Every structure is written in structure tokens, then in C-alpha cells.
CSV table of N, CA and C in Angstrom, one decimal:
chain,number,residue,atom,x,y,z
A,1,UNK,N,56.2,-39.0,-20.3
A,1,UNK,CA,54.8,-38.8,-20.7
A,1,UNK,C,53.8,-39.1,-19.6
A,2,UNK,N,52.8,-38.3,-19.5
A,2,UNK,CA,51.8,-38.5,-18.5
A,2,UNK,C,50.7,-39.4,-18.9
A,3,UNK,N,50.4,-40.4,-18.1
A,3,UNK,CA,49.3,-41.4,-18.4
A,3,UNK,C,48.0,-40.6,-18.7
A,4,UNK,N,47.2,-41.1,-19.6
A,4,UNK,CA,46.0,-40.4,-20.0
A,4,UNK,C,45.0,-40.1,-18.9
A,5,UNK,N,44.8,-41.0,-18.0
A,5,UNK,CA,43.9,-40.7,-16.9
A,5,UNK,C,44.4,-39.6,-16.0
A,6,UNK,N,45.7,-39.6,-15.8
A,6,UNK,CA,46.3,-38.6,-15.0
A,6,UNK,C,46.2,-37.2,-15.7
A,7,UNK,N,46.4,-37.2,-17.0
A,7,UNK,CA,46.3,-36.0,-17.7
A,7,UNK,C,44.8,-35.5,-17.7
A,8,UNK,N,43.9,-36.4,-17.8
A,8,UNK,CA,42.5,-36.0,-17.7
A,8,UNK,C,42.1,-35.4,-16.4
A,9,UNK,N,42.7,-35.9,-15.3
A,9,UNK,CA,42.5,-35.3,-14.0
A,9,UNK,C,43.1,-33.9,-13.9
A,10,UNK,N,44.3,-33.8,-14.4
A,10,UNK,CA,45.0,-32.5,-14.4
A,10,UNK,C,44.1,-31.5,-15.2
A,11,UNK,N,43.6,-31.9,-16.4
A,11,UNK,CA,42.8,-31.0,-17.1
A,11,UNK,C,41.5,-30.6,-16.4
A,12,UNK,N,40.9,-31.6,-15.7
A,12,UNK,CA,39.7,-31.3,-15.0
A,12,UNK,C,39.9,-30.2,-13.9
A,13,UNK,N,41.0,-30.5,-13.1
A,13,UNK,CA,41.3,-29.5,-12.0
A,13,UNK,C,41.7,-28.1,-12.6
A,14,UNK,N,42.5,-28.1,-13.6
A,14,UNK,CA,42.9,-26.9,-14.2
A,14,UNK,C,41.7,-26.1,-14.8
A,15,UNK,N,40.8,-26.8,-15.4
A,15,UNK,CA,39.6,-26.2,-15.9
A,15,UNK,C,38.7,-25.6,-14.8
A,16,UNK,N,38.6,-26.3,-13.7
A,16,UNK,CA,37.8,-25.8,-12.6
A,16,UNK,C,38.5,-24.6,-12.0
A,17,UNK,N,39.8,-24.6,-11.9
A,17,UNK,CA,40.5,-23.5,-11.4
A,17,UNK,C,40.3,-22.3,-12.3
A,18,UNK,N,40.4,-22.5,-13.6
A,18,UNK,CA,40.2,-21.4,-14.5
A,18,UNK,C,38.8,-20.8,-14.4
A,19,UNK,N,37.8,-21.6,-14.1
A,19,UNK,CA,36.4,-21.1,-13.9
A,19,UNK,C,36.2,-20.4,-12.6
A,20,UNK,N,36.8,-20.8,-11.6
A,20,UNK,CA,36.6,-20.3,-10.2
A,20,UNK,C,37.5,-19.1,-9.8
A,21,UNK,N,38.8,-19.2,-10.3
A,21,UNK,CA,39.8,-18.3,-9.7
A,21,UNK,C,40.1,-17.2,-10.8
A,22,UNK,N,40.8,-16.1,-10.3
A,22,UNK,CA,41.3,-15.1,-11.2
A,22,UNK,C,42.4,-15.7,-12.0
A,23,UNK,N,42.7,-15.2,-13.1
A,23,UNK,CA,43.8,-15.7,-14.0
A,23,UNK,C,45.1,-15.9,-13.2
A,24,UNK,N,45.5,-15.0,-12.3
A,24,UNK,CA,46.7,-15.2,-11.5
A,24,UNK,C,46.5,-16.3,-10.5
A,25,UNK,N,45.4,-16.4,-9.9
A,25,UNK,CA,45.1,-17.5,-8.9
A,25,UNK,C,45.1,-18.8,-9.6
A,26,UNK,N,44.5,-18.9,-10.8
A,26,UNK,CA,44.5,-20.2,-11.5
A,26,UNK,C,45.9,-20.6,-11.9
A,27,UNK,N,46.7,-19.6,-12.4
A,27,UNK,CA,48.0,-19.9,-12.8
A,27,UNK,C,48.8,-20.5,-11.6
A,28,UNK,N,48.7,-19.9,-10.5
A,28,UNK,CA,49.5,-20.3,-9.3
A,28,UNK,C,49.0,-21.7,-8.9
A,29,UNK,N,47.7,-21.9,-9.0
A,29,UNK,CA,47.2,-23.3,-8.6
A,29,UNK,C,47.7,-24.3,-9.6
A,30,UNK,N,47.7,-24.0,-10.9
A,30,UNK,CA,48.1,-25.0,-11.9
A,30,UNK,C,49.6,-25.2,-11.9
A,31,UNK,N,50.4,-24.3,-11.5
A,31,UNK,CA,51.8,-24.5,-11.3
A,31,UNK,C,52.1,-25.6,-10.3
A,32,UNK,N,51.4,-25.5,-9.1
A,32,UNK,CA,51.6,-26.6,-8.1
A,32,UNK,C,51.0,-27.9,-8.6
A,33,UNK,N,49.9,-27.8,-9.2
A,33,UNK,CA,49.2,-29.0,-9.8
A,33,UNK,C,50.2,-29.7,-10.7
A,34,UNK,N,50.8,-29.0,-11.6
A,34,UNK,CA,51.7,-29.6,-12.6
A,34,UNK,C,52.9,-30.2,-11.9
A,35,UNK,N,53.4,-29.6,-10.8
A,35,UNK,CA,54.5,-30.3,-10.1
A,35,UNK,C,54.0,-31.6,-9.5
A,36,UNK,N,52.9,-31.6,-9.0
A,36,UNK,CA,52.3,-32.8,-8.4
A,36,UNK,C,52.1,-33.9,-9.5
A,37,UNK,N,51.5,-33.5,-10.6
A,37,UNK,CA,51.3,-34.4,-11.7
A,37,UNK,C,52.6,-35.0,-12.2
A,38,UNK,N,53.7,-34.2,-12.3
A,38,UNK,CA,55.0,-34.8,-12.7
A,38,UNK,C,55.4,-35.8,-11.6
A,39,UNK,N,55.3,-35.5,-10.3
A,39,UNK,CA,55.7,-36.4,-9.3
A,39,UNK,C,54.9,-37.7,-9.4
A,40,UNK,N,53.6,-37.6,-9.6
A,40,UNK,CA,52.8,-38.8,-9.7
A,40,UNK,C,53.2,-39.6,-10.9
A,41,UNK,N,53.4,-38.9,-12.1
A,41,UNK,CA,53.9,-39.6,-13.3
A,41,UNK,C,55.1,-40.4,-13.0
A,42,UNK,N,56.1,-39.8,-12.3
A,42,UNK,CA,57.3,-40.5,-11.9
A,42,UNK,C,57.0,-41.7,-11.1
A,43,UNK,N,56.1,-41.6,-10.1
A,43,UNK,CA,55.7,-42.8,-9.3
A,43,UNK,C,55.1,-43.8,-10.1
A,44,UNK,N,54.2,-43.4,-11.0
A,44,UNK,CA,53.5,-44.4,-11.9
A,44,UNK,C,54.4,-45.1,-12.8
A,45,UNK,N,55.4,-44.4,-13.3
A,45,UNK,CA,56.5,-45.0,-14.2
A,45,UNK,C,57.2,-46.1,-13.4
A,46,UNK,N,57.6,-45.7,-12.2
A,46,UNK,CA,58.3,-46.7,-11.4
A,46,UNK,C,57.4,-48.0,-11.1
A,47,UNK,N,56.2,-47.7,-10.8
A,47,UNK,CA,55.2,-48.8,-10.6
A,47,UNK,C,55.1,-49.7,-11.8
A,48,UNK,N,55.0,-49.1,-13.0
A,48,UNK,CA,54.9,-49.9,-14.2
A,48,UNK,C,56.2,-50.7,-14.5
A,49,UNK,N,57.3,-50.2,-14.1
A,49,UNK,CA,58.6,-51.0,-14.3
A,49,UNK,C,58.7,-52.1,-13.3
A,50,UNK,N,58.3,-51.9,-12.0
A,50,UNK,CA,58.4,-53.0,-11.1
A,50,UNK,C,57.1,-53.9,-11.0
A,51,UNK,N,56.0,-53.4,-11.6
A,51,UNK,CA,54.8,-54.1,-11.7
A,51,UNK,C,54.2,-54.4,-10.3
A,52,UNK,N,54.4,-53.5,-9.4
A,52,UNK,CA,53.9,-53.6,-8.1
A,52,UNK,C,53.7,-52.3,-7.4
A,53,UNK,N,52.7,-52.1,-6.6
A,53,UNK,CA,52.5,-50.9,-5.9
A,53,UNK,C,52.0,-51.2,-4.4
A,54,UNK,N,53.0,-51.1,-3.5
A,54,UNK,CA,52.6,-51.4,-2.1
A,54,UNK,C,51.7,-50.3,-1.5
A,55,UNK,N,51.3,-50.6,-0.3
A,55,UNK,CA,50.3,-49.7,0.4
A,55,UNK,C,50.9,-48.2,0.4
A,56,UNK,N,52.1,-48.1,0.7
A,56,UNK,CA,52.7,-46.7,0.8
A,56,UNK,C,52.6,-45.9,-0.5
A,57,UNK,N,52.8,-46.6,-1.6
A,57,UNK,CA,52.8,-46.0,-2.9
A,57,UNK,C,51.3,-45.6,-3.2
A,58,UNK,N,50.4,-46.6,-3.0
A,58,UNK,CA,49.0,-46.3,-3.2
A,58,UNK,C,48.5,-45.1,-2.3
A,59,UNK,N,48.9,-45.1,-1.1
A,59,UNK,CA,48.5,-44.0,-0.2
A,59,UNK,C,49.0,-42.6,-0.7
A,60,UNK,N,50.3,-42.6,-1.1
A,60,UNK,CA,50.8,-41.3,-1.6
A,60,UNK,C,50.0,-40.8,-2.8
A,61,UNK,N,49.8,-41.7,-3.8
A,61,UNK,CA,49.0,-41.3,-5.0
A,61,UNK,C,47.5,-40.9,-4.6
A,62,UNK,N,46.9,-41.7,-3.8
A,62,UNK,CA,45.5,-41.5,-3.6
A,62,UNK,C,45.2,-40.3,-2.7
A,63,UNK,N,46.2,-39.8,-2.0
A,63,UNK,CA,46.0,-38.6,-1.3
A,63,UNK,C,46.0,-37.3,-2.1
A,64,UNK,N,46.5,-37.3,-3.3
A,64,UNK,CA,46.5,-36.1,-4.1
A,64,UNK,C,45.2,-35.5,-4.4
A,65,UNK,N,44.1,-36.3,-4.6
A,65,UNK,CA,42.8,-35.7,-4.9
A,65,UNK,C,42.4,-34.8,-3.7
A,66,UNK,N,42.6,-35.2,-2.5
A,66,UNK,CA,42.3,-34.4,-1.3
A,66,UNK,C,43.1,-33.1,-1.3
A,67,UNK,N,44.4,-33.2,-1.6
A,67,UNK,CA,45.3,-32.1,-1.7
A,67,UNK,C,44.8,-31.0,-2.7
A,68,UNK,N,44.5,-31.5,-3.9
A,68,UNK,CA,44.1,-30.6,-5.0
A,68,UNK,C,42.8,-29.9,-4.7
A,69,UNK,N,41.8,-30.7,-4.2
A,69,UNK,CA,40.5,-30.0,-4.0
A,69,UNK,C,40.6,-29.0,-2.8
A,70,UNK,N,41.4,-29.3,-1.8
A,70,UNK,CA,41.4,-28.3,-0.7
A,70,UNK,C,42.3,-27.1,-1.0
A,71,UNK,N,43.3,-27.3,-1.8
A,71,UNK,CA,44.1,-26.2,-2.3
A,71,UNK,C,43.3,-25.2,-3.1
A,72,UNK,N,42.4,-25.8,-3.9
A,72,UNK,CA,41.6,-25.0,-4.8
A,72,UNK,C,40.6,-24.3,-4.0
A,73,UNK,N,39.9,-25.0,-3.0
A,73,UNK,CA,39.0,-24.3,-2.1
A,73,UNK,C,39.6,-23.2,-1.4
A,74,UNK,N,40.8,-23.4,-0.8
A,74,UNK,CA,41.5,-22.3,0.0
A,74,UNK,C,41.7,-21.1,-0.9
A,75,UNK,N,42.2,-21.4,-2.1
A,75,UNK,CA,42.5,-20.3,-3.1
A,75,UNK,C,41.2,-19.5,-3.4
A,76,UNK,N,40.1,-20.2,-3.6
A,76,UNK,CA,38.8,-19.6,-3.8
A,76,UNK,C,38.4,-18.7,-2.6
A,77,UNK,N,38.5,-19.2,-1.4
A,77,UNK,CA,38.1,-18.5,-0.2
A,77,UNK,C,39.0,-17.2,-0.1
A,78,UNK,N,40.3,-17.4,-0.4
A,78,UNK,CA,41.2,-16.2,-0.3
A,78,UNK,C,40.8,-15.1,-1.3
A,79,UNK,N,40.5,-15.5,-2.5
A,79,UNK,CA,40.1,-14.5,-3.5
A,79,UNK,C,38.7,-13.9,-3.2
A,80,UNK,N,37.8,-14.6,-2.7
A,80,UNK,CA,36.5,-14.1,-2.5
A,80,UNK,C,36.3,-13.4,-1.1
A,81,UNK,N,37.3,-13.6,-0.3
A,81,UNK,CA,37.3,-13.0,1.1
A,81,UNK,C,36.1,-13.3,1.8
A,82,UNK,N,35.6,-14.6,1.7
A,82,UNK,CA,34.4,-15.0,2.2
A,82,UNK,C,34.2,-14.8,3.7
A,83,UNK,N,34.7,-14.8,4.7
A,83,UNK,CA,34.5,-14.6,6.1
A,83,UNK,C,35.5,-13.6,6.6
A,84,UNK,N,36.2,-13.0,5.8
A,84,UNK,CA,37.2,-12.1,6.3
A,84,UNK,C,38.4,-12.8,7.0
A,85,UNK,N,39.4,-12.2,7.3
A,85,UNK,CA,40.5,-12.8,8.0
A,85,UNK,C,41.3,-13.7,7.0
A,86,UNK,N,42.4,-14.1,7.5
A,86,UNK,CA,43.3,-15.0,6.6
A,86,UNK,C,42.7,-16.4,6.4
A,87,UNK,N,43.1,-17.0,5.3
A,87,UNK,CA,42.7,-18.4,5.0
A,87,UNK,C,44.0,-19.2,5.0
A,88,UNK,N,44.1,-20.2,5.9
A,88,UNK,CA,45.3,-21.0,6.0
A,88,UNK,C,45.0,-22.4,5.5
A,89,UNK,N,45.7,-22.9,4.5
A,89,UNK,CA,45.6,-24.2,4.0
A,89,UNK,C,46.5,-25.1,4.9
A,90,UNK,N,46.0,-26.2,5.4
A,90,UNK,CA,46.7,-27.1,6.3
A,90,UNK,C,46.8,-28.5,5.6
A,91,UNK,N,48.0,-28.9,5.4
A,91,UNK,CA,48.2,-30.3,4.8
A,91,UNK,C,48.3,-31.2,6.0
A,92,UNK,N,47.3,-32.1,6.2
A,92,UNK,CA,47.3,-33.0,7.3
A,92,UNK,C,48.5,-33.9,7.4
A,93,UNK,N,49.2,-34.1,6.3
A,93,UNK,CA,50.4,-34.9,6.3
A,93,UNK,C,51.5,-34.2,7.1
A,94,UNK,N,51.4,-32.9,7.3
A,94,UNK,CA,52.3,-32.1,8.1
A,94,UNK,C,52.0,-32.1,9.6
A,95,UNK,N,50.8,-32.6,9.9
A,95,UNK,CA,50.2,-32.5,11.3
A,95,UNK,C,50.0,-33.9,11.9
A,96,UNK,N,49.1,-34.6,11.3
A,96,UNK,CA,48.6,-35.9,11.9
A,96,UNK,C,49.7,-37.0,11.7
A,97,UNK,N,50.2,-37.4,12.8
A,97,UNK,CA,51.1,-38.5,12.9
A,97,UNK,C,50.4,-39.8,13.4
A,98,UNK,N,50.5,-40.8,12.6
A,98,UNK,CA,49.9,-42.1,12.9
A,98,UNK,C,50.9,-43.2,12.9
A,99,UNK,N,50.5,-44.3,13.6
A,99,UNK,CA,51.3,-45.5,13.6
A,99,UNK,C,50.3,-46.6,13.2
A,100,UNK,N,50.6,-47.4,12.2
A,100,UNK,CA,49.7,-48.4,11.7
A,100,UNK,C,49.9,-49.7,12.6
A,101,UNK,N,48.8,-50.3,12.9
A,101,UNK,CA,48.8,-51.5,13.7
A,101,UNK,C,47.8,-52.4,13.1
A,102,UNK,N,47.5,-53.5,13.8
A,102,UNK,CA,46.6,-54.5,13.3
A,102,UNK,C,45.1,-54.0,13.2
A,103,UNK,N,44.8,-53.0,13.9
A,103,UNK,CA,43.4,-52.4,13.9
A,103,UNK,C,43.4,-51.1,13.0
A,104,UNK,N,44.5,-50.8,12.3
A,104,UNK,CA,44.5,-49.6,11.5
A,104,UNK,C,45.4,-48.5,12.1
A,105,UNK,N,45.2,-47.3,11.6
A,105,UNK,CA,46.0,-46.2,12.1
A,105,UNK,C,45.7,-45.7,13.5
A,106,UNK,N,46.7,-45.6,14.3
A,106,UNK,CA,46.6,-45.0,15.6
A,106,UNK,C,47.2,-43.7,15.7
A,107,UNK,N,46.5,-42.7,16.1
A,107,UNK,CA,47.0,-41.3,16.1
A,107,UNK,C,48.0,-41.2,17.3
A,108,UNK,N,49.1,-40.5,16.9
A,108,UNK,CA,50.1,-40.2,17.9
A,108,UNK,C,49.8,-38.8,18.4
A,109,UNK,N,49.0,-38.7,19.5
A,109,UNK,CA,48.4,-37.5,19.9
A,109,UNK,C,49.4,-36.4,20.3
A,110,UNK,N,50.4,-36.7,21.0
A,110,UNK,CA,51.4,-35.7,21.5
A,110,UNK,C,52.1,-35.1,20.3
A,111,UNK,N,52.6,-36.0,19.4
A,111,UNK,CA,53.3,-35.5,18.2
A,111,UNK,C,52.4,-34.6,17.3
A,112,UNK,N,51.2,-35.1,17.2
A,112,UNK,CA,50.2,-34.4,16.3
A,112,UNK,C,49.9,-33.0,16.9
A,113,UNK,N,49.7,-33.0,18.2
A,113,UNK,CA,49.3,-31.7,18.9
A,113,UNK,C,50.5,-30.7,18.8
A,114,UNK,N,51.7,-31.2,19.0
A,114,UNK,CA,52.8,-30.3,18.8
A,114,UNK,C,52.9,-29.7,17.4
A,115,UNK,N,52.6,-30.5,16.4
A,115,UNK,CA,52.7,-30.0,15.0
A,115,UNK,C,51.6,-29.0,14.8
A,116,UNK,N,50.4,-29.2,15.2
A,116,UNK,CA,49.3,-28.3,14.9
A,116,UNK,C,49.6,-27.0,15.7
A,117,UNK,N,50.1,-27.1,16.9
A,117,UNK,CA,50.4,-25.9,17.7
A,117,UNK,C,51.5,-25.1,17.1
A,118,UNK,N,52.4,-25.7,16.4
A,118,UNK,CA,53.5,-25.0,15.7
A,118,UNK,C,53.0,-24.3,14.4
A,119,UNK,N,51.9,-24.9,13.8
A,119,UNK,CA,51.5,-24.4,12.5
A,119,UNK,C,50.4,-23.4,12.6
A,120,UNK,N,49.5,-23.5,13.6
A,120,UNK,CA,48.3,-22.7,13.7
A,120,UNK,C,48.4,-21.9,15.1
A,121,UNK,N,48.6,-20.6,15.0
A,121,UNK,CA,48.7,-19.8,16.2
A,121,UNK,C,47.5,-20.0,17.1
A,122,UNK,N,47.6,-20.0,18.4
A,122,UNK,CA,46.5,-20.1,19.3
A,122,UNK,C,45.4,-19.1,19.1
A,123,UNK,N,45.9,-17.9,18.7
A,123,UNK,CA,44.9,-16.8,18.5
A,123,UNK,C,44.5,-16.6,17.0
A,124,UNK,N,44.7,-17.6,16.2
A,124,UNK,CA,44.3,-17.6,14.8
A,124,UNK,C,42.8,-17.2,14.7
A,125,UNK,N,42.5,-16.2,13.9
A,125,UNK,CA,41.1,-15.8,13.8
A,125,UNK,C,40.6,-15.8,12.3
A,126,UNK,N,41.1,-16.7,11.5
A,126,UNK,CA,40.8,-16.9,10.2
A,126,UNK,C,40.1,-18.2,9.9
A,127,UNK,N,40.2,-18.6,8.7
A,127,UNK,CA,39.5,-19.9,8.2
A,127,UNK,C,40.6,-20.9,7.9
A,128,UNK,N,40.4,-22.1,8.5
A,128,UNK,CA,41.3,-23.2,8.2
A,128,UNK,C,40.7,-24.1,7.1
A,129,UNK,N,41.5,-24.4,6.1
A,129,UNK,CA,41.0,-25.4,5.1
A,129,UNK,C,42.0,-26.5,5.3
A,130,UNK,N,41.5,-27.7,5.7
A,130,UNK,CA,42.4,-28.8,6.1
A,130,UNK,C,42.1,-30.0,5.3
A,131,UNK,N,43.1,-30.6,4.8
A,131,UNK,CA,42.9,-31.9,4.1
A,131,UNK,C,42.4,-32.9,5.0
A,132,UNK,N,41.6,-33.8,4.5
A,132,UNK,CA,41.1,-35.0,5.2
A,132,UNK,C,41.7,-36.2,4.7
A,133,UNK,N,41.5,-37.3,5.4
A,133,UNK,CA,41.9,-38.6,4.8
A,133,UNK,C,43.3,-39.0,4.8
A,134,UNK,N,44.2,-38.0,4.9
A,134,UNK,CA,45.7,-38.3,4.8
A,134,UNK,C,46.4,-37.9,6.1
A,135,UNK,N,47.5,-38.5,6.3
A,135,UNK,CA,48.4,-38.3,7.4
A,135,UNK,C,49.8,-38.7,7.1
A,136,UNK,N,50.6,-38.8,8.1
A,136,UNK,CA,52.0,-39.3,7.8
A,136,UNK,C,52.4,-40.2,9.0
A,137,UNK,N,53.3,-41.1,8.8
A,137,UNK,CA,53.8,-41.9,9.9
A,137,UNK,C,54.9,-41.2,10.6
A,138,UNK,N,55.5,-41.8,11.6
A,138,UNK,CA,56.6,-41.2,12.4
A,138,UNK,C,57.8,-40.8,11.6
A,139,UNK,N,58.0,-41.5,10.5
A,139,UNK,CA,59.1,-41.1,9.6
A,139,UNK,C,58.8,-40.0,8.6
A,140,UNK,N,57.5,-39.6,8.6
A,140,UNK,CA,57.1,-38.6,7.6
A,140,UNK,C,56.6,-39.1,6.3
A,141,UNK,N,56.4,-40.5,6.3
A,141,UNK,CA,56.0,-41.1,5.0
A,141,UNK,C,54.5,-40.9,4.9
A,142,UNK,N,53.9,-40.3,3.8
A,142,UNK,CA,52.5,-40.1,3.7
A,142,UNK,C,51.7,-41.4,3.7
A,143,UNK,N,50.6,-41.3,4.3
A,143,UNK,CA,49.7,-42.5,4.4
A,143,UNK,C,48.3,-42.0,4.4
A,144,UNK,N,47.3,-42.9,4.3
A,144,UNK,CA,45.9,-42.5,4.4
A,144,UNK,C,45.4,-43.0,5.7
A,145,UNK,N,44.2,-42.6,6.1
A,145,UNK,CA,43.6,-43.0,7.4
A,145,UNK,C,42.6,-44.2,7.1
A,146,UNK,N,42.6,-44.7,5.9
A,146,UNK,CA,41.8,-45.9,5.6
A,146,UNK,C,40.3,-45.5,5.4
A,147,UNK,N,39.5,-46.5,5.5
A,147,UNK,CA,38.1,-46.4,5.3
A,147,UNK,C,37.5,-45.4,6.3
A,148,UNK,N,36.6,-44.5,5.8
A,148,UNK,CA,36.1,-43.4,6.6
A,148,UNK,C,37.1,-42.5,7.1
A,149,UNK,N,38.3,-42.4,6.4
A,149,UNK,CA,39.4,-41.6,6.9
A,149,UNK,C,39.1,-40.1,6.9
A,150,UNK,N,38.2,-39.6,6.1
A,150,UNK,CA,37.8,-38.2,6.1
A,150,UNK,C,37.0,-37.9,7.4
A,151,UNK,N,36.1,-38.7,7.8
A,151,UNK,CA,35.4,-38.5,9.0
A,151,UNK,C,36.3,-38.6,10.2
A,152,UNK,N,37.2,-39.6,10.1
A,152,UNK,CA,38.2,-39.8,11.2
A,152,UNK,C,39.1,-38.5,11.3
A,153,UNK,N,39.6,-38.0,10.2
A,153,UNK,CA,40.4,-36.8,10.3
A,153,UNK,C,39.7,-35.6,10.8
A,154,UNK,N,38.4,-35.5,10.5
A,154,UNK,CA,37.6,-34.4,11.0
A,154,UNK,C,37.5,-34.5,12.5
A,155,UNK,N,37.4,-35.7,13.1
A,155,UNK,CA,37.4,-35.9,14.5
A,155,UNK,C,38.8,-35.6,15.1
A,156,UNK,N,39.8,-36.0,14.4
A,156,UNK,CA,41.2,-35.8,14.9
A,156,UNK,C,41.4,-34.3,15.0
A,157,UNK,N,41.1,-33.5,13.9
A,157,UNK,CA,41.4,-32.1,14.0
A,157,UNK,C,40.4,-31.3,14.9
A,158,UNK,N,39.2,-31.8,15.1
A,158,UNK,CA,38.3,-31.3,16.1
A,158,UNK,C,39.0,-31.4,17.5
A,159,UNK,N,39.6,-32.6,17.8
A,159,UNK,CA,40.2,-32.8,19.1
A,159,UNK,C,41.5,-31.9,19.2
A,160,UNK,N,42.3,-31.9,18.2
A,160,UNK,CA,43.6,-31.1,18.2
A,160,UNK,C,43.4,-29.6,18.4
A,161,UNK,N,42.3,-29.1,17.8
A,161,UNK,CA,42.0,-27.7,17.8
A,161,UNK,C,41.1,-27.3,18.9
A,162,UNK,N,40.6,-28.3,19.7
A,162,UNK,CA,39.8,-28.0,20.9
A,162,UNK,C,38.4,-27.5,20.4
A,163,UNK,N,37.9,-28.1,19.4
A,163,UNK,CA,36.5,-27.7,18.9
A,163,UNK,C,35.5,-28.1,19.9
A,164,UNK,N,34.5,-27.2,20.0
A,164,UNK,CA,33.3,-27.5,20.9
A,164,UNK,C,32.4,-28.6,20.2
A,165,UNK,N,32.5,-28.6,18.8
A,165,UNK,CA,31.6,-29.5,18.1
A,165,UNK,C,32.2,-29.7,16.7
A,166,UNK,N,32.0,-30.9,16.2
A,166,UNK,CA,32.3,-31.2,14.8
A,166,UNK,C,31.0,-31.7,14.2
A,167,UNK,N,30.8,-31.4,12.9
A,167,UNK,CA,29.6,-31.9,12.2
A,167,UNK,C,30.2,-32.6,11.0
A,168,UNK,N,29.7,-33.9,10.8
A,168,UNK,CA,30.1,-34.7,9.7
A,168,UNK,C,28.9,-34.9,8.8
A,169,UNK,N,29.0,-34.5,7.6
A,169,UNK,CA,27.9,-34.7,6.6
A,169,UNK,C,28.2,-35.9,5.8
A,170,UNK,N,27.3,-36.9,6.0
A,170,UNK,CA,27.5,-38.2,5.3
A,170,UNK,C,26.6,-38.4,4.1
A,171,UNK,N,25.5,-37.7,4.1
A,171,UNK,CA,24.5,-37.9,3.0
A,171,UNK,C,24.5,-36.8,2.0
A,172,UNK,N,25.6,-36.7,1.3
A,172,UNK,CA,25.8,-35.6,0.3
A,172,UNK,C,25.8,-36.2,-1.1
A,173,UNK,N,25.2,-35.5,-2.0
A,173,UNK,CA,25.1,-36.0,-3.4
A,173,UNK,C,26.5,-36.0,-3.9
A,174,UNK,N,26.8,-37.0,-4.7
A,174,UNK,CA,28.1,-37.2,-5.4
A,174,UNK,C,27.9,-37.9,-6.7
A,175,UNK,N,29.0,-38.1,-7.4
A,175,UNK,CA,29.0,-38.8,-8.6
A,175,UNK,C,29.1,-40.3,-8.4
A,176,UNK,N,28.2,-41.1,-8.8
A,176,UNK,CA,28.3,-42.5,-8.6
A,176,UNK,C,28.7,-43.1,-9.9
A,177,UNK,N,29.5,-44.2,-9.8
A,177,UNK,CA,29.9,-44.9,-11.0
A,177,UNK,C,29.6,-46.3,-10.9
A,178,UNK,N,29.1,-46.9,-12.0
A,178,UNK,CA,28.9,-48.3,-12.1
A,178,UNK,C,30.2,-49.1,-12.4
A,179,UNK,N,31.2,-48.4,-12.7
A,179,UNK,CA,32.5,-49.0,-13.0
A,179,UNK,C,33.2,-49.3,-11.7
A,180,UNK,N,33.5,-50.5,-11.4
A,180,UNK,CA,34.0,-50.9,-10.1
A,180,UNK,C,35.5,-50.5,-10.0
A,181,UNK,N,36.1,-50.1,-11.1
A,181,UNK,CA,37.6,-49.7,-11.0
A,181,UNK,C,37.7,-48.2,-10.5
A,182,UNK,N,36.6,-47.5,-10.5
A,182,UNK,CA,36.6,-46.1,-10.0
A,182,UNK,C,36.4,-45.9,-8.5
């Protein structure tokens, strides 16, 4: 059984997909979403049994929000053909390699560059939708980039892709919660 909060998140994302995407697009999105929700449910079940969740487990689970929102955005762009050309969704866990040290995550630039070069052709002329905030260690274990990880990942991908400029929007409206558990 899926915990109630996880089911509520699933319903929220499925509802947004149903509003924004074609029925076929929404169905494909929800199929992947449901696989992820089952995986998270299994992780949460294990955590409840051992009554502990180490950093690696928290990182795996917390990265799914970024994955779901960018998958949805990429699907929307594909369906709307907003800029023309292909839309490529990039999971940063498959590109950014970090090593954690006392000062936080340190990007392993050569390994990360090799991965992005293998994934995105040099002559790619479409739109990249890239997850932020998440990465993987040298063993491929998912992790996050910690506080301000989304800004950090924007800078990382700007460097890896040879961007002339990156723009980070920090003052955007969002939902604020008085509940410290959120």
C-alpha cells in the first residue's frame, strides 16, 4: 500500500498531466510516475521497518520531485512543439558525477563531461530539459547537490555544455508553508 502523502503527490502530478498533455501523453507520463511511486513505496516500507533513513535514502527519494516535474515539462514541450526541433530530457543522475567531501559535493569534471558528450550530440539543435539538484556518485548511487543544488546544477550544465551565459532566477513566486515539516 502506498502512504497517503505519496498517493496525494501521485494524484497531483497525474492531474496536472491530464490537464496539460494529450490523453496518450498523460498516460505515458503516469505509467512512469506509477513505476516511480511503487519504487518509493518500497523504499519507504524498508525505512519504516528499520526505522532509519540515511543520507543516500533521503537523496534518492527527494530527487523524484525534480524528475517528475522535468519529465512533465519535456512532454509538454514535445506535444506543443514550442521551439521546433527535438526535446531531449536529461536525467542529471546519468551525467553529473560528484564525490562528497567535508565541504559538500565536488564535481568530477572529466567523468561528467564524458557522460554529457555521450548523451547530447555536439550538433544538437533542439531543447534540453535537464533535472537540477540531483547527481550520482562514482558508483552511480543517486545523490543531491545539497543546499542551492538547483543553482549549482545550472552552473555545472552551463560549464559542461559550453554555455556563453547562464541565468538563475531566484526571486520567483512559490508556495510557502508555515508547516516546518514541508
